Short mmCIF file of C-alpha atoms in Angstrom, two decimals:
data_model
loop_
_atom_site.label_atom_id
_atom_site.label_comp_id
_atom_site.label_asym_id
_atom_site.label_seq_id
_atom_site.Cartn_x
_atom_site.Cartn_y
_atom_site.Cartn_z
CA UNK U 1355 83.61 107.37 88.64
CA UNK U 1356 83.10 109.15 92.14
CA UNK U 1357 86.47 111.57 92.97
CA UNK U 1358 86.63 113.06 96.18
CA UNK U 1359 88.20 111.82 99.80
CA UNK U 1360 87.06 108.57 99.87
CA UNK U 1361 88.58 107.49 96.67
CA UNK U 1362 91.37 109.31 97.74
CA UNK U 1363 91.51 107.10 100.99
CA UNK U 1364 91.05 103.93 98.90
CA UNK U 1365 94.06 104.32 97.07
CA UNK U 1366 96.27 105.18 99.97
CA UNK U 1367 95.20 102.08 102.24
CA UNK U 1368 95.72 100.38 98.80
CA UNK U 1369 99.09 101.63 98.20
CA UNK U 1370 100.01 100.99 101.88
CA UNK U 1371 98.93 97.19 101.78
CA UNK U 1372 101.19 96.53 98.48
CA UNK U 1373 104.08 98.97 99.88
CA UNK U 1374 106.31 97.33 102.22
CA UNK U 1375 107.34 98.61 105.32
CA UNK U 1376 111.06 99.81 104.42
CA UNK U 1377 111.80 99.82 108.71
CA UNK U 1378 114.48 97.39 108.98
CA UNK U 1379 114.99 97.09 112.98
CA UNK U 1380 111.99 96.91 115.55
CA UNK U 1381 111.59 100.23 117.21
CA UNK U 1382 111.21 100.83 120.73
CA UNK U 1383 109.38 103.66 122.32
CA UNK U 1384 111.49 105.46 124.45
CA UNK U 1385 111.94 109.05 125.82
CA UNK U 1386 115.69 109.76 125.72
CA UNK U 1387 117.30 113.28 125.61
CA UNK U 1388 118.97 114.28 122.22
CA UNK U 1389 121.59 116.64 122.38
CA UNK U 1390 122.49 118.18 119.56
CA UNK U 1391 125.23 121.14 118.18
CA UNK U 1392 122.54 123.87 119.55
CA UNK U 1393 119.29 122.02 120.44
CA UNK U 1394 118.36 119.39 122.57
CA UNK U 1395 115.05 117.06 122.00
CA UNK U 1396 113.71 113.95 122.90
CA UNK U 1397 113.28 110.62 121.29
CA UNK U 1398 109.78 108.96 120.34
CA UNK U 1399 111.60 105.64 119.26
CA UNK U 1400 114.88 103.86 118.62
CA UNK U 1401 116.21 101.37 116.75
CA UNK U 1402 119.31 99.64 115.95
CA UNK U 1403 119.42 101.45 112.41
CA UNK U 1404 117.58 104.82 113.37
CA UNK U 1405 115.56 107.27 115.84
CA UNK U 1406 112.57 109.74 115.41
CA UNK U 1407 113.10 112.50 118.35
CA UNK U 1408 110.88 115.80 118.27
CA UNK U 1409 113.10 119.00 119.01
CA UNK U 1410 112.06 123.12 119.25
CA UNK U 1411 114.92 124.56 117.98
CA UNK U 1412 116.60 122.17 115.14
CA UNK U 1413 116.29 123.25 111.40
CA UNK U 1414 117.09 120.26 109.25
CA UNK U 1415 115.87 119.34 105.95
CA UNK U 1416 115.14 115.64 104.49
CA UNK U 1417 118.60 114.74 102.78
CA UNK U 1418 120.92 116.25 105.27
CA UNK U 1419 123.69 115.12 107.69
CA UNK U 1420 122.79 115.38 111.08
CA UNK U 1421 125.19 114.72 114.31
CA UNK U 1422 123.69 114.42 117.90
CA UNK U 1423 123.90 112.15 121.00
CA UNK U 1424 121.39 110.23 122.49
CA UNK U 1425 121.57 110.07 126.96
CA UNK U 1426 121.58 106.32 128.25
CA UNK U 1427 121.47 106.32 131.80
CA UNK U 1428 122.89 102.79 133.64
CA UNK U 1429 123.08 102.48 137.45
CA UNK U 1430 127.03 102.21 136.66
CA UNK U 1431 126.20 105.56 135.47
CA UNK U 1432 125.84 107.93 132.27
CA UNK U 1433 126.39 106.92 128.43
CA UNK U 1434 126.49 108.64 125.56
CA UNK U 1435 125.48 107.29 122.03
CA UNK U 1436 127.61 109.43 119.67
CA UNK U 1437 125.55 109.56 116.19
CA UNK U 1438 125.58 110.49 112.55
CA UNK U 1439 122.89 110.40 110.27
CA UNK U 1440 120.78 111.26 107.50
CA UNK U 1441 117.51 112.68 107.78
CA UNK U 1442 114.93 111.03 106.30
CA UNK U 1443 111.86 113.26 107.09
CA UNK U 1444 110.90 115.97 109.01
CA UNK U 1445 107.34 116.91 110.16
CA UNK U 1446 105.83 119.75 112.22
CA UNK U 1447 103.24 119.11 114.78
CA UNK U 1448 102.63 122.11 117.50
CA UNK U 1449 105.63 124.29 117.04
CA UNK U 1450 107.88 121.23 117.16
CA UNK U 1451 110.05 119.07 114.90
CA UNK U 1452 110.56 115.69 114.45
CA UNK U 1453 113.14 114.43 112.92
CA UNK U 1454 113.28 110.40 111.61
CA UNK U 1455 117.00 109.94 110.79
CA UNK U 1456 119.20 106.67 109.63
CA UNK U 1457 121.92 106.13 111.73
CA UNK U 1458 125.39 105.93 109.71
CA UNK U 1459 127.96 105.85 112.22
CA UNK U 1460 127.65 105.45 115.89
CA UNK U 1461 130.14 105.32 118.85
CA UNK U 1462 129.24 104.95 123.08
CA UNK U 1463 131.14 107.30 125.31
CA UNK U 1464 131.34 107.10 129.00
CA UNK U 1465 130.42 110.57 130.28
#
């Protein structure tokens, strides 16, 4: 039996093709700016049920609740998407954070 990356890689595309995606809303790509208690970021994608936005100065763990608002801009002006959340993952990628979190309560304000 051969170990070493390619098995490795086997058994991940293998476990990928029997595993479900658990995404339960089509995501759009979109760069909107997340403000949050004392950060702000941007989004990579949105859905009805959730958002991935990369940030420099959030420190949130998988597991947590988060609060932010996302910036929709309308020609009858500014909204604001009021969210909470729990973060489902965080990853690092060149000194910034993303953050993947499921939207559990969400309200629009007129700025």
């Amino acid at each position: 039996m051969r170990v070493g990356p390619v098995t490795h890689r086997g058994v991940a595309r293998e476990m990928i093709a029997r595993e479900p995606d658990k995404r339960r809303g089509q995501r759009i790509q979109t760069a909107l700016l997340v403000f949050l208690k004392n950060a702000e970021g941007i989004t990579r994608d949105v859905s009805a049920s959730g958002v991935f936005f990369w940030t420099s100065e959030c420190s949130c763990a998988p597991g947590e609740l988060i609060s932010f608002s996302v910036e929709l801009k309308r020609p009858e002006g500014r909204m604001m998407l009021k969210c909470q959340g729990d973060v489902v993952r965080t990853e690092l990628c060149n000194g910034m954070m993303g953050v993947a979190v499921k939207i559990t309560d969400s309200a629009m304000k007129i700025v």
